[in-house]
mmCIF file of C-alpha atoms in Angstrom:
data_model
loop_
_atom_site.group_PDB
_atom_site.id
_atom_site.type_symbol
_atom_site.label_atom_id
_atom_site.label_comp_id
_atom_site.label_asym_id
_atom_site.label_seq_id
_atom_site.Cartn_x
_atom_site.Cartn_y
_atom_site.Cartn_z
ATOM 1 C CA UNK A 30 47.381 178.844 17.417
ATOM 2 C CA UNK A 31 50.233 180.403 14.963
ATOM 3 C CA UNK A 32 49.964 183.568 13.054
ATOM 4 C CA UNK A 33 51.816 184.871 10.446
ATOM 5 C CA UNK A 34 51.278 188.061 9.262
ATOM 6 C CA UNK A 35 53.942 189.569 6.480
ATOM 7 C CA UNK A 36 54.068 193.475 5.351
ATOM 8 C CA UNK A 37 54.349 194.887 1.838
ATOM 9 C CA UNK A 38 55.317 198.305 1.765
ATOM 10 C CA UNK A 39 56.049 200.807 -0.628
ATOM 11 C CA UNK A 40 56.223 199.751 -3.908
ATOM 12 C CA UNK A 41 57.055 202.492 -7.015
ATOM 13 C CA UNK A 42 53.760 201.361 -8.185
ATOM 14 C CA UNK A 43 50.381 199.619 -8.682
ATOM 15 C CA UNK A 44 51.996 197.641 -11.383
ATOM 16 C CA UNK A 45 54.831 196.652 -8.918
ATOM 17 C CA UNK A 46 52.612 195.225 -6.960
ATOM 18 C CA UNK A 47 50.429 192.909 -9.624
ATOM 19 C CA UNK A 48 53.849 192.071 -10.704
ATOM 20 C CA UNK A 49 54.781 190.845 -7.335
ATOM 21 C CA UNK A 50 51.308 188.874 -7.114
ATOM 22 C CA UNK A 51 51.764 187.197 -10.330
ATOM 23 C CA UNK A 52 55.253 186.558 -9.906
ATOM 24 C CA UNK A 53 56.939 184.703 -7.081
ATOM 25 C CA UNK A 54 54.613 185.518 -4.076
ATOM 26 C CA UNK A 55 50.701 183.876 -4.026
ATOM 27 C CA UNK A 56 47.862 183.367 -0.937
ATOM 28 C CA UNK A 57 49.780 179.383 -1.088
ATOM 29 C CA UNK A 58 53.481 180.207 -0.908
ATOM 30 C CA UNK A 59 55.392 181.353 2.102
ATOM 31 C CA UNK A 60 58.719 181.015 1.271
ATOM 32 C CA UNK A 61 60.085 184.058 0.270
ATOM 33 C CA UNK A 62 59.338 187.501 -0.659
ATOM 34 C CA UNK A 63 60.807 189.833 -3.397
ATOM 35 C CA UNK A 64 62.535 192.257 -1.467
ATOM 36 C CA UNK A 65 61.816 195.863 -2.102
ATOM 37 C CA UNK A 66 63.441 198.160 -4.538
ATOM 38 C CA UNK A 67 66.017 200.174 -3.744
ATOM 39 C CA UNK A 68 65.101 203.504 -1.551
ATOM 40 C CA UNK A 69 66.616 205.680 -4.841
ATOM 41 C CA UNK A 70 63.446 204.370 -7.275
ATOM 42 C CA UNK A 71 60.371 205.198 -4.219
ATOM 43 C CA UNK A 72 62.193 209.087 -3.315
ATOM 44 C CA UNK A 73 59.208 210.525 -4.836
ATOM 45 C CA UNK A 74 56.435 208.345 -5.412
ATOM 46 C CA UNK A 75 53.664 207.540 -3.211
ATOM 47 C CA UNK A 76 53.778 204.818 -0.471
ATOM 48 C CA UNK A 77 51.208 201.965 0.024
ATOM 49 C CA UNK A 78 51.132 199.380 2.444
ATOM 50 C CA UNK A 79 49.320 196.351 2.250
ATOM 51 C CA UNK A 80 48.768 193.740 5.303
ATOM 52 C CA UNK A 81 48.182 190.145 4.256
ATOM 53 C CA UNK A 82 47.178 187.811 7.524
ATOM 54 C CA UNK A 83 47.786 183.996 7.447
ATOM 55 C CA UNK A 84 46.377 181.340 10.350
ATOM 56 C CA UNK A 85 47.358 178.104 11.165
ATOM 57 C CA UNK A 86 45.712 176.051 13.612
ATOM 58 C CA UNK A 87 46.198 172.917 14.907
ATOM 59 C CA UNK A 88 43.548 170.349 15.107
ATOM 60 C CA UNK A 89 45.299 168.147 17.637
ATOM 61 C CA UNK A 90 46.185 171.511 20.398
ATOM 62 C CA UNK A 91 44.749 171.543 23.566
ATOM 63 C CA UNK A 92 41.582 173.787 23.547
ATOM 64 C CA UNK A 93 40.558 175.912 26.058
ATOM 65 C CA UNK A 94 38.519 175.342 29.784
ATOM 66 C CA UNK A 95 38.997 171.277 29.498
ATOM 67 C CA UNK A 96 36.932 170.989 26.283
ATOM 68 C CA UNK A 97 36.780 167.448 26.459
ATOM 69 C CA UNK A 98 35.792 167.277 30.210
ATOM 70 C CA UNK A 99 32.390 169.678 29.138
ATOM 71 C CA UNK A 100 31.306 167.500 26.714
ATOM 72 C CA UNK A 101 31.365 164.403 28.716
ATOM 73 C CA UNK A 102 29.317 166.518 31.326
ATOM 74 C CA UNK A 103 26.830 167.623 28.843
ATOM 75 C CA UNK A 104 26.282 163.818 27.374
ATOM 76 C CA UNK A 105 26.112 162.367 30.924
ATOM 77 C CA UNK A 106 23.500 165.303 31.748
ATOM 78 C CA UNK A 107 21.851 164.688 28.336
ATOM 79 C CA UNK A 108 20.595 160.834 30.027
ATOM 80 C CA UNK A 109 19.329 162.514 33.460
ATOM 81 C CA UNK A 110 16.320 163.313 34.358
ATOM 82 C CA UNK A 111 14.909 165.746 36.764
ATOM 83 C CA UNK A 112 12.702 163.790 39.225
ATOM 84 C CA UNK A 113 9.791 164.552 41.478
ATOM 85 C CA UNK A 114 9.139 162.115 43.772
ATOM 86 C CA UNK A 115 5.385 162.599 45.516
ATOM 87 C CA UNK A 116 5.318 160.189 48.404
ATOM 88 C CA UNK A 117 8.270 159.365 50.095
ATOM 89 C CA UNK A 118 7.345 156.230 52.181
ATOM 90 C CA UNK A 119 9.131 152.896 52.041
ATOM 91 C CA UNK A 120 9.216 152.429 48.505
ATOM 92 C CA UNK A 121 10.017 155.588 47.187
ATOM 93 C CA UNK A 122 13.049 156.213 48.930
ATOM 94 C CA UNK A 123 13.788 152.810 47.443
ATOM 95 C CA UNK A 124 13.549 153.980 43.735
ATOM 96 C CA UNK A 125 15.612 157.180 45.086
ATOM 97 C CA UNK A 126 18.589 155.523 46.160
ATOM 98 C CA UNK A 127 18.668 153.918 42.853
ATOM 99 C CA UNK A 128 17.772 156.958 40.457
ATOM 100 C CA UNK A 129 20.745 159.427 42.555
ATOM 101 C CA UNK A 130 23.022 156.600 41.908
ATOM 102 C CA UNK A 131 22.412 156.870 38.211
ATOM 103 C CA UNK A 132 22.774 160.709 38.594
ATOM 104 C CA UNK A 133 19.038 161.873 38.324
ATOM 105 C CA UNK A 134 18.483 164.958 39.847
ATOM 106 C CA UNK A 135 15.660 163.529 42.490
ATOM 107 C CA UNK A 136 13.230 165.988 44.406
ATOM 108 C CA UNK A 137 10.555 164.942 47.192
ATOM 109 C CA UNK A 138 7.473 165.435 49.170
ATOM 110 C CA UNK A 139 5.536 163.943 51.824
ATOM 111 C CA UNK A 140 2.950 164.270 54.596
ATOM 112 C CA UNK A 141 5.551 163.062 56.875
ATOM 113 C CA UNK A 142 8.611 165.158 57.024
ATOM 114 C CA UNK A 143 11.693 162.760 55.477
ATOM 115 C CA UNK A 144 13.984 165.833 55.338
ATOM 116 C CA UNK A 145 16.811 164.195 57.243
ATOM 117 C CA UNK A 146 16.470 160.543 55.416
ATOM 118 C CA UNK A 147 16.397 162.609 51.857
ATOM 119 C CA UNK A 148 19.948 164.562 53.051
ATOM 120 C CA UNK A 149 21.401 160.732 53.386
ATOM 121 C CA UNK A 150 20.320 159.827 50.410
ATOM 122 C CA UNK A 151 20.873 162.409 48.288
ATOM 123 C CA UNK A 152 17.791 164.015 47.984
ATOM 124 C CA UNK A 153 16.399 167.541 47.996
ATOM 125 C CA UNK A 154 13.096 167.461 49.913
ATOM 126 C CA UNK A 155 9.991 169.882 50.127
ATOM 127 C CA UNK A 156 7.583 169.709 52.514
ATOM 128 C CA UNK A 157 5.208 172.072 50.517
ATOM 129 C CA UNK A 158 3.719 170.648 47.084
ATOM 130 C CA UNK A 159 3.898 174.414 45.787
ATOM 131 C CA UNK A 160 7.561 174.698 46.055
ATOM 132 C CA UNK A 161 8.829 171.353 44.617
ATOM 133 C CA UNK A 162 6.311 171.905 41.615
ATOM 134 C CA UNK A 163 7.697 175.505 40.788
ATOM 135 C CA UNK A 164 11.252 173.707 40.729
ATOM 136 C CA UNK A 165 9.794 172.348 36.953
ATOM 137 C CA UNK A 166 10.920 168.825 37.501
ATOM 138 C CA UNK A 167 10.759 166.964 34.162
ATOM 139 C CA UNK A 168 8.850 163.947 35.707
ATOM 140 C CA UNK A 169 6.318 163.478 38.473
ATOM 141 C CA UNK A 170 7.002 160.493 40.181
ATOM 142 C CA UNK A 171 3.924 158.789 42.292
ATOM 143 C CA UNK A 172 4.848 156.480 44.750
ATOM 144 C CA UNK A 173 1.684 156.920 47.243
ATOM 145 C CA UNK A 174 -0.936 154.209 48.700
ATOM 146 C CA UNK A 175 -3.166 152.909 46.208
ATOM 147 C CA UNK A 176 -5.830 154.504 48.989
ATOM 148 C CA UNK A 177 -3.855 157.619 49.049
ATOM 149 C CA UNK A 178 -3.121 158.469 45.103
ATOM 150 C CA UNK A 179 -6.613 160.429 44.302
ATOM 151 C CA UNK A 180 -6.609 162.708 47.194
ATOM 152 C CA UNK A 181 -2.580 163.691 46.824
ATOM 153 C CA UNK A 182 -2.996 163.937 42.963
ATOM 154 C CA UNK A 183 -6.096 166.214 43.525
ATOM 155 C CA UNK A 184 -3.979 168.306 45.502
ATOM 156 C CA UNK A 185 -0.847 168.819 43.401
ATOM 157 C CA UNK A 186 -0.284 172.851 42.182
ATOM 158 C CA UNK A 187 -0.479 171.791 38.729
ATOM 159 C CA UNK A 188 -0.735 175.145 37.294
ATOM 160 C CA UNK A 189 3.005 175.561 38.916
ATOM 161 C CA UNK A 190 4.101 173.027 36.484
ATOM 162 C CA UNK A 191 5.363 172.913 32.981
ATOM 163 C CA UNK A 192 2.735 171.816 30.687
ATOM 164 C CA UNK A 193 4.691 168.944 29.156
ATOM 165 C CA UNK A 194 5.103 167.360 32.644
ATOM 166 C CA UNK A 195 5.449 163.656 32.539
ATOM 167 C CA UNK A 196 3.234 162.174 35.517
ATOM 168 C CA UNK A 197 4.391 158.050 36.122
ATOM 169 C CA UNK A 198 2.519 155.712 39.012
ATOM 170 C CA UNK A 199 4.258 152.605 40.467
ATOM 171 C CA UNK A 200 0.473 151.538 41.748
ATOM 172 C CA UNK A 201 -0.128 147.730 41.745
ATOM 173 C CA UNK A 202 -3.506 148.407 40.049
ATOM 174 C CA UNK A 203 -2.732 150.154 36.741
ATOM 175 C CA UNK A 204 -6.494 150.394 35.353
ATOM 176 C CA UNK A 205 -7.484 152.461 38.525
ATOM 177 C CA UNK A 206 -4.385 154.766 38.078
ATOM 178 C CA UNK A 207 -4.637 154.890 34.241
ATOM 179 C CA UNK A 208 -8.601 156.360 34.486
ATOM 180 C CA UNK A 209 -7.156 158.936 37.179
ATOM 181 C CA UNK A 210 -4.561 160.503 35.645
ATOM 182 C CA UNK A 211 -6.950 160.773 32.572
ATOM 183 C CA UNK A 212 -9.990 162.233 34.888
ATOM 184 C CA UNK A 213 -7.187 164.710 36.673
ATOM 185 C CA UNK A 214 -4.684 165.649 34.186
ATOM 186 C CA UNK A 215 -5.254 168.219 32.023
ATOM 187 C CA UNK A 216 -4.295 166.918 28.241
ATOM 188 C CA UNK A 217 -1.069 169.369 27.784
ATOM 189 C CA UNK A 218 0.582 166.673 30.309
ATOM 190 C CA UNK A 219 2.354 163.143 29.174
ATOM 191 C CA UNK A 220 0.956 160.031 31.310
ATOM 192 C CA UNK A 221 3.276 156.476 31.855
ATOM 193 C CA UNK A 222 1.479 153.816 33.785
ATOM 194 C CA UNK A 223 4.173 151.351 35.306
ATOM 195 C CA UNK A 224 4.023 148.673 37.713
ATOM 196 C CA UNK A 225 7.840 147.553 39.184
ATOM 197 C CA UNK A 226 6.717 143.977 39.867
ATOM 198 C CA UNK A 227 9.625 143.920 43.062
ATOM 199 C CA UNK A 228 9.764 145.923 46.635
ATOM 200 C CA UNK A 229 12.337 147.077 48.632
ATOM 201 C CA UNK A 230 12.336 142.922 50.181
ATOM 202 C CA UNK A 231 12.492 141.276 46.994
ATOM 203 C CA UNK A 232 14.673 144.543 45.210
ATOM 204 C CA UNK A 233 16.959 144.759 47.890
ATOM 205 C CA UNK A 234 20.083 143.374 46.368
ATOM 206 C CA UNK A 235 19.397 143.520 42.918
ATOM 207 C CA UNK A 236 16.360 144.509 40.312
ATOM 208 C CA UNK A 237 17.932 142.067 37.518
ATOM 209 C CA UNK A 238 15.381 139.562 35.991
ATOM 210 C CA UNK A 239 12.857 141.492 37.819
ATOM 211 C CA UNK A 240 10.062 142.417 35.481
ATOM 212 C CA UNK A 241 8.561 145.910 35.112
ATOM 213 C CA UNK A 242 5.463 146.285 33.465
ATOM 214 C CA UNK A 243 4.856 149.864 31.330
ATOM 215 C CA UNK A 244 2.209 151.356 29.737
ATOM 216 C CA UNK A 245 2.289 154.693 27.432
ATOM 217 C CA UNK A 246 -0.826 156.105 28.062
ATOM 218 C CA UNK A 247 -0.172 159.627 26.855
ATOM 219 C CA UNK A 248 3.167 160.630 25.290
ATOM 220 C CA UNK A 249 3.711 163.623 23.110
ATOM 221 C CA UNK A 250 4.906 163.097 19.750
ATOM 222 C CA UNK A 251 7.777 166.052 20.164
ATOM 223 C CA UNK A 252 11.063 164.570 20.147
ATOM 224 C CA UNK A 253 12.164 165.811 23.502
ATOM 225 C CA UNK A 254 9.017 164.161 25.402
ATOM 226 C CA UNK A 255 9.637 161.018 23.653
ATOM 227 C CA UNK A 256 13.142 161.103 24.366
ATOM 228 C CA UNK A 257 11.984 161.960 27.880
ATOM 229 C CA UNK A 258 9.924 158.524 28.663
ATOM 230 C CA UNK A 259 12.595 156.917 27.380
ATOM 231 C CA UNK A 260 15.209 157.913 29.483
ATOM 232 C CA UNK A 261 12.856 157.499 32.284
ATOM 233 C CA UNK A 262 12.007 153.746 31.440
ATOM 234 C CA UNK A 263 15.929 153.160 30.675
ATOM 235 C CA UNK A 264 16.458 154.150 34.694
ATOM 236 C CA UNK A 265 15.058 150.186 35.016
ATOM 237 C CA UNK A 266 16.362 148.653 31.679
ATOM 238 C CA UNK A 267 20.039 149.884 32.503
ATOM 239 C CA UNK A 268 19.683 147.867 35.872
ATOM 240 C CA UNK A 269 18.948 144.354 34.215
ATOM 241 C CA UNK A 270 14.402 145.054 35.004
ATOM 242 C CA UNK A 271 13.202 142.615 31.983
ATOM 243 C CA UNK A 272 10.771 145.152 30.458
ATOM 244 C CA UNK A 273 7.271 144.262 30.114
ATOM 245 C CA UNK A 274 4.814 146.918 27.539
ATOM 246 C CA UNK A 275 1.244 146.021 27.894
ATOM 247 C CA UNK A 276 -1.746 147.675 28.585
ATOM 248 C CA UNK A 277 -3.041 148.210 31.953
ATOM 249 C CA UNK A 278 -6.094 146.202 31.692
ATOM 250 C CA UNK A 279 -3.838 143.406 30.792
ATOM 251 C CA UNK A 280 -1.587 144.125 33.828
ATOM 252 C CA UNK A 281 -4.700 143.826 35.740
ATOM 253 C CA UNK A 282 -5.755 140.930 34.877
ATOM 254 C CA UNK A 283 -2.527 138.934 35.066
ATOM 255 C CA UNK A 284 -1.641 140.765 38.680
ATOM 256 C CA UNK A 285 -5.344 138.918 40.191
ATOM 257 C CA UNK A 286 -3.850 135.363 39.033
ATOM 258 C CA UNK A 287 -0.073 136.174 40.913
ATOM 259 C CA UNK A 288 0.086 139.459 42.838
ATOM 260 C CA UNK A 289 -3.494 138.756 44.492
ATOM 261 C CA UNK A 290 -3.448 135.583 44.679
ATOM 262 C CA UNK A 291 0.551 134.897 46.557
ATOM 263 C CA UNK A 292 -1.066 137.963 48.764
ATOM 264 C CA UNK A 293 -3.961 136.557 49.956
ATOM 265 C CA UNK A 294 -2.449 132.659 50.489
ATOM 266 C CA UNK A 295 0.693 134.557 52.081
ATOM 267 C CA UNK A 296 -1.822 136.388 54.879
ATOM 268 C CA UNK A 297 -3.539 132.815 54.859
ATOM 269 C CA UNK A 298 -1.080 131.365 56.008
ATOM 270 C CA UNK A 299 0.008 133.849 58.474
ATOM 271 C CA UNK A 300 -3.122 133.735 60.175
ATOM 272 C CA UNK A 301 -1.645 129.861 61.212
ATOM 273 C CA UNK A 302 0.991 131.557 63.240
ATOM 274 C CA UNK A 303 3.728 128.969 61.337
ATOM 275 C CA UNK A 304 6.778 128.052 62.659
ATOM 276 C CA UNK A 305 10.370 126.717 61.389
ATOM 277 C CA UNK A 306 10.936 123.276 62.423
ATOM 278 C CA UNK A 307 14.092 121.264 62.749
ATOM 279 C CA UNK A 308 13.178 118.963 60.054
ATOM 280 C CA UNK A 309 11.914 122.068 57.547
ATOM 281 C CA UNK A 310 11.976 120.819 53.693
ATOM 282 C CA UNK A 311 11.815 122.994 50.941
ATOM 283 C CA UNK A 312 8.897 123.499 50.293
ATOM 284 C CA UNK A 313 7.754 124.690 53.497
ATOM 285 C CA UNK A 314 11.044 127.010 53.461
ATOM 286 C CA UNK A 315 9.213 128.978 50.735
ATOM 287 C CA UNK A 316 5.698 128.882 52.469
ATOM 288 C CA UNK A 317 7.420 130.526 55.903
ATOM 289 C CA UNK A 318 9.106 133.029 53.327
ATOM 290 C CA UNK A 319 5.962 133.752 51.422
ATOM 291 C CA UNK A 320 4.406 134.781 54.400
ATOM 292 C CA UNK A 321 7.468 136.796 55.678
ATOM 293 C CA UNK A 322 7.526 138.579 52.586
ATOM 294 C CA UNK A 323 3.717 139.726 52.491
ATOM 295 C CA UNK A 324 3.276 140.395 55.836
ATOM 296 C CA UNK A 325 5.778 142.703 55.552
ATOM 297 C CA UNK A 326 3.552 144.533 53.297
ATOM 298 C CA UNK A 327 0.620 146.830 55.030
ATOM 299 C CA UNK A 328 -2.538 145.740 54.878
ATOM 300 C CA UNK A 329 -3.554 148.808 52.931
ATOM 301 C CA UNK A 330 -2.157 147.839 50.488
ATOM 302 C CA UNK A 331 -3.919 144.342 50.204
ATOM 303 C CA UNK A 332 -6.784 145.826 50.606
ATOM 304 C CA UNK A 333 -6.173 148.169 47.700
ATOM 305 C CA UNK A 334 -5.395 144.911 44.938
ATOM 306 C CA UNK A 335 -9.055 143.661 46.190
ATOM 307 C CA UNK A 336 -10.836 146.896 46.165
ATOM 308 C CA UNK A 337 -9.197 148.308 42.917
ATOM 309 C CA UNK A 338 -9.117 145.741 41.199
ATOM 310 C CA UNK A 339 -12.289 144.151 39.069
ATOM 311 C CA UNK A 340 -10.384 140.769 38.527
ATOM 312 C CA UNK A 341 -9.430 140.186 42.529
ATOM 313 C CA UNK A 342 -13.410 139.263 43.935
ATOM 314 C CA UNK A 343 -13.351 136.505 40.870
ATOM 315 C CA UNK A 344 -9.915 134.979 41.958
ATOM 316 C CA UNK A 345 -11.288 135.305 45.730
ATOM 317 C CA UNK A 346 -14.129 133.533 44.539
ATOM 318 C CA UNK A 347 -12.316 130.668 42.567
ATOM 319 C CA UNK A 348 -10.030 129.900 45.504
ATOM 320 C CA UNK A 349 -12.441 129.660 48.166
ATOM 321 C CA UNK A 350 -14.025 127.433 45.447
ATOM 322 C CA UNK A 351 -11.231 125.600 45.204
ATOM 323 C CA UNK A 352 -10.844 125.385 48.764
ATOM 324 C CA UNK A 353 -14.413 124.018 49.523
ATOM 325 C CA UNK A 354 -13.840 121.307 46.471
ATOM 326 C CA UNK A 355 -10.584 120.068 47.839
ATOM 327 C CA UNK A 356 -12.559 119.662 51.580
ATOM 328 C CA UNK A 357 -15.422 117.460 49.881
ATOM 329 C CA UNK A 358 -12.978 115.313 47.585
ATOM 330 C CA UNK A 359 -10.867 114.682 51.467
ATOM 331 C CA UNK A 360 -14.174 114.221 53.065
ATOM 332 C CA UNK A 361 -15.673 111.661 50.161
ATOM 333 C CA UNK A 362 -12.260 109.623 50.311
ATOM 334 C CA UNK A 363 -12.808 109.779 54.603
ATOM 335 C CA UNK A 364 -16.562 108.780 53.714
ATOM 336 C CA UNK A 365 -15.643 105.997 51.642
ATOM 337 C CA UNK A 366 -13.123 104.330 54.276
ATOM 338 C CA UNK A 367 -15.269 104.198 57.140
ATOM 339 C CA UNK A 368 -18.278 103.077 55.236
ATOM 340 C CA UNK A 369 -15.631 99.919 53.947
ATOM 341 C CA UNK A 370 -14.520 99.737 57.358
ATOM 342 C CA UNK A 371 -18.368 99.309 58.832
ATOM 343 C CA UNK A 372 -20.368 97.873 55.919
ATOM 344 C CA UNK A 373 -17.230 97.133 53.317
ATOM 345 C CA UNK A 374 -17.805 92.936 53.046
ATOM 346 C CA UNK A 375 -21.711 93.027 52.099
ATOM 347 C CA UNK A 376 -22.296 96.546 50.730
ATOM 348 C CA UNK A 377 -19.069 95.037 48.027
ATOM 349 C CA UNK A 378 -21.190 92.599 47.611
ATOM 350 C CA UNK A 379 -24.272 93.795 46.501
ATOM 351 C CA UNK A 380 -22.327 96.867 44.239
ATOM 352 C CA UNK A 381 -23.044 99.715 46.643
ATOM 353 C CA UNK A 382 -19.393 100.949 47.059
ATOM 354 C CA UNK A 383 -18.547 103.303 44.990
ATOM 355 C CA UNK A 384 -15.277 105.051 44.247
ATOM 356 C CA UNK A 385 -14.846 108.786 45.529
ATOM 357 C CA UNK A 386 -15.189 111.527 42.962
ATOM 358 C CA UNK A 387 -12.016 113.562 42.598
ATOM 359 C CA UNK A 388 -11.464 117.166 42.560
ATOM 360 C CA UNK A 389 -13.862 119.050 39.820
ATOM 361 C CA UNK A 390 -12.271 121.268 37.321
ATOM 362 C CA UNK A 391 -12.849 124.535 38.016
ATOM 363 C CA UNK A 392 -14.478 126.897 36.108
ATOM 364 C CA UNK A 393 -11.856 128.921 33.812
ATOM 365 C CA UNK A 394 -10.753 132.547 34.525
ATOM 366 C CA UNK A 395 -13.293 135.554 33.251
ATOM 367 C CA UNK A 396 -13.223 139.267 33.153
ATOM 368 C CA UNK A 397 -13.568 139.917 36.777
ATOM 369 C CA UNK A 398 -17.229 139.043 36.507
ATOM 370 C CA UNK A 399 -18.238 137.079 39.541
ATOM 371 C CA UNK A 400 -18.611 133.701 39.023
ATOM 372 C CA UNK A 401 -21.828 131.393 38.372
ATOM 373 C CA UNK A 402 -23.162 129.475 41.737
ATOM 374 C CA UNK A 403 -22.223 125.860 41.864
ATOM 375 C CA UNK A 404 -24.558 123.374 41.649
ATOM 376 C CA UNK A 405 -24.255 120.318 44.068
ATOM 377 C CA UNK A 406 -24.716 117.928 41.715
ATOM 378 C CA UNK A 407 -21.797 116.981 41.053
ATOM 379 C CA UNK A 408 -21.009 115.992 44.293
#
């Protein structure tokens, strides 16, 4: 920054001076002065000084304490998040390693003490609920058994909290979580339902293409909580998630049909004890993955898409349905061979033969209503 500051001193007179100011010097000329009269007219008269300051700056100069370096910081910091994480099993130090990559500031608690896993991660944990909630993290993160989530939510500090808390599940039954946070909560706090449709097995490499299903239950209309869910649901967009809104009935009902369902053919099929062959094709490749992949899985949670979910006893229902259809269709074909085989020449004859019914449709889906006894006759 340059300064230039000139002096005008004494002049004979006022009028000197408005002279001067009308005359050759103004507030947008610099360069000259009229000089001052000679020391033989000012012996006697009165002196004045006057002090007229100038500035120049320049736009392009480097300012002070790295400007430019601050701001980045403060938009990078303007996209994080602070972030509790309340259950620290398997998959939650799986969204951690993601959201301290992205430069969230990430919190956690457990039952089990994770202290040294957190350090590796990056990872500030707290084995007491009180002291992680009086840290004011921005967003309560609940990654806890579907079992689990009432008790732990029950016995959060929420008093310690800010009232504009954001509280988000990751539950695979979004109905269930949806009516707890609304039983629990008190209203002052923002709710987000999501679902990440992947795991730490199928998320392990990458979460692009993999679909993440949302719902806004409760969202402030300020700015900064809106803003706030945002950023939060832009911690999956950012890494290629395709982004799914619905509600979490919806959810429900579409995770009975696939999540329930590949869950409860995948233990099926573990129950056979399978085995790779050395002629494996495809298709069986898949089957001995499916049940690699949901085995994996604890049975708690299995048990929590049945019992927590109204739509999984129909879809039990319709496949054992299916199941027992498929048996008498095999059975009626098996029927029908060895009745040609003993009586085939003079039952064909007289007409008696008749051709084996195949598989009946089966009734379509419903609400999660059980479904209406089959009568036999059809069959």
């Amino acid at each position: 920054m340059l300064s230039i500051s000139p002096t005008i001193s004494k002049f004979s007179n006022l009028s000197d001076l408005r002279h001067l100011n009308r005359g050759r010097y103004s507030r947008h000329s610099l360069s000259h002065l009229v000089p001052p009269p000679p020391s033989t007219h000012i012996r006697n008269t009165k002196t004045l000084r006057l002090r007229h300051n100038f500035r120049i700056s320049a736009i392009d100069a480097a300012q002070p304490f790295d400007y430019e370096s601050k701001i980045s910081d403060h938009i990078a910091k303007s996209k994080t998040l602070k972030i509790a994480i309340v259950g620290f099993g398997n998959f939650g130090q799986f969204l951690a390693k993601t959201l301290v990559r992205q430069g969230h500031t990430v919190l956690a608690h457990s039952r089990t003490d994770y202290s040294a896993v957190a350090a590796e991660i990056g990872v500030s944990f707290y084995s007491n609920a009180d002291d992680i909630c009086e840290e004011h993290p921005e967003v309560i993160l609940l990654c806890t058994s579907i079992l689990s989530t009432d008790k732990v939510l029950r016995s959060l500090p929420l008093q310690r909290l800010k009232r504009s808390t954001l509280f988000v599940d990751v539950l695979s039954v979004k109905e269930f979580a949806k009516d707890l946070f609304l039983q629990i909560l008190p209203l002052d706090f923002d709710i987000l339902c999501t679902h990440p449709m992947f795991g730490p097995e199928s998320g392990k490499n990458s979460w692009k293409d993999l679909p993440f299903v949302y719902d806004k239950v409760r969202i402030g209309r300020d700015e900064s909580r809106v803003s706030r869910c945002e950023k939060f649901l832009d911690s999956f967009a950012r890494e290629g998630c395709i982004m799914k809104e619905m509600t979490c009935a919806e959810h429900d009902q579409h995770a009975a049909e696939s999540q329930f369902i590949t869950h409860t053919v995948g233990r099926i099929l573990e129950k056979l004890d399978l085995d790779s062959t050395p002629i494996n094709t495809k298709g069986y490749e898949r089957l001995l993955d499916l049940v690699e992949n949901t085995s994996s899985d604890s049975f708690e949670l299995y048990y929590g898409l049945f019992m927590y979910n109204k739509n999984a006893m129909e879809q039990l229902e319709r496949l054992d349905l299916a199941f027992e259809s498929l048996k008498k269709e095999l059975f009626g074909h098996l029927h029908e061979v060895l009745r040609k085989q003993l009586f085939g020449t003079k039952e064909r004859s007289l007409g008696l033969l008749q051709e084996p019914r195949a598989l009946s449709k089966l009734p379509p889906n419903g609400n999660g209503s059980s479904l209406p006894p089959q009568s036999d006759s059809a069959n």
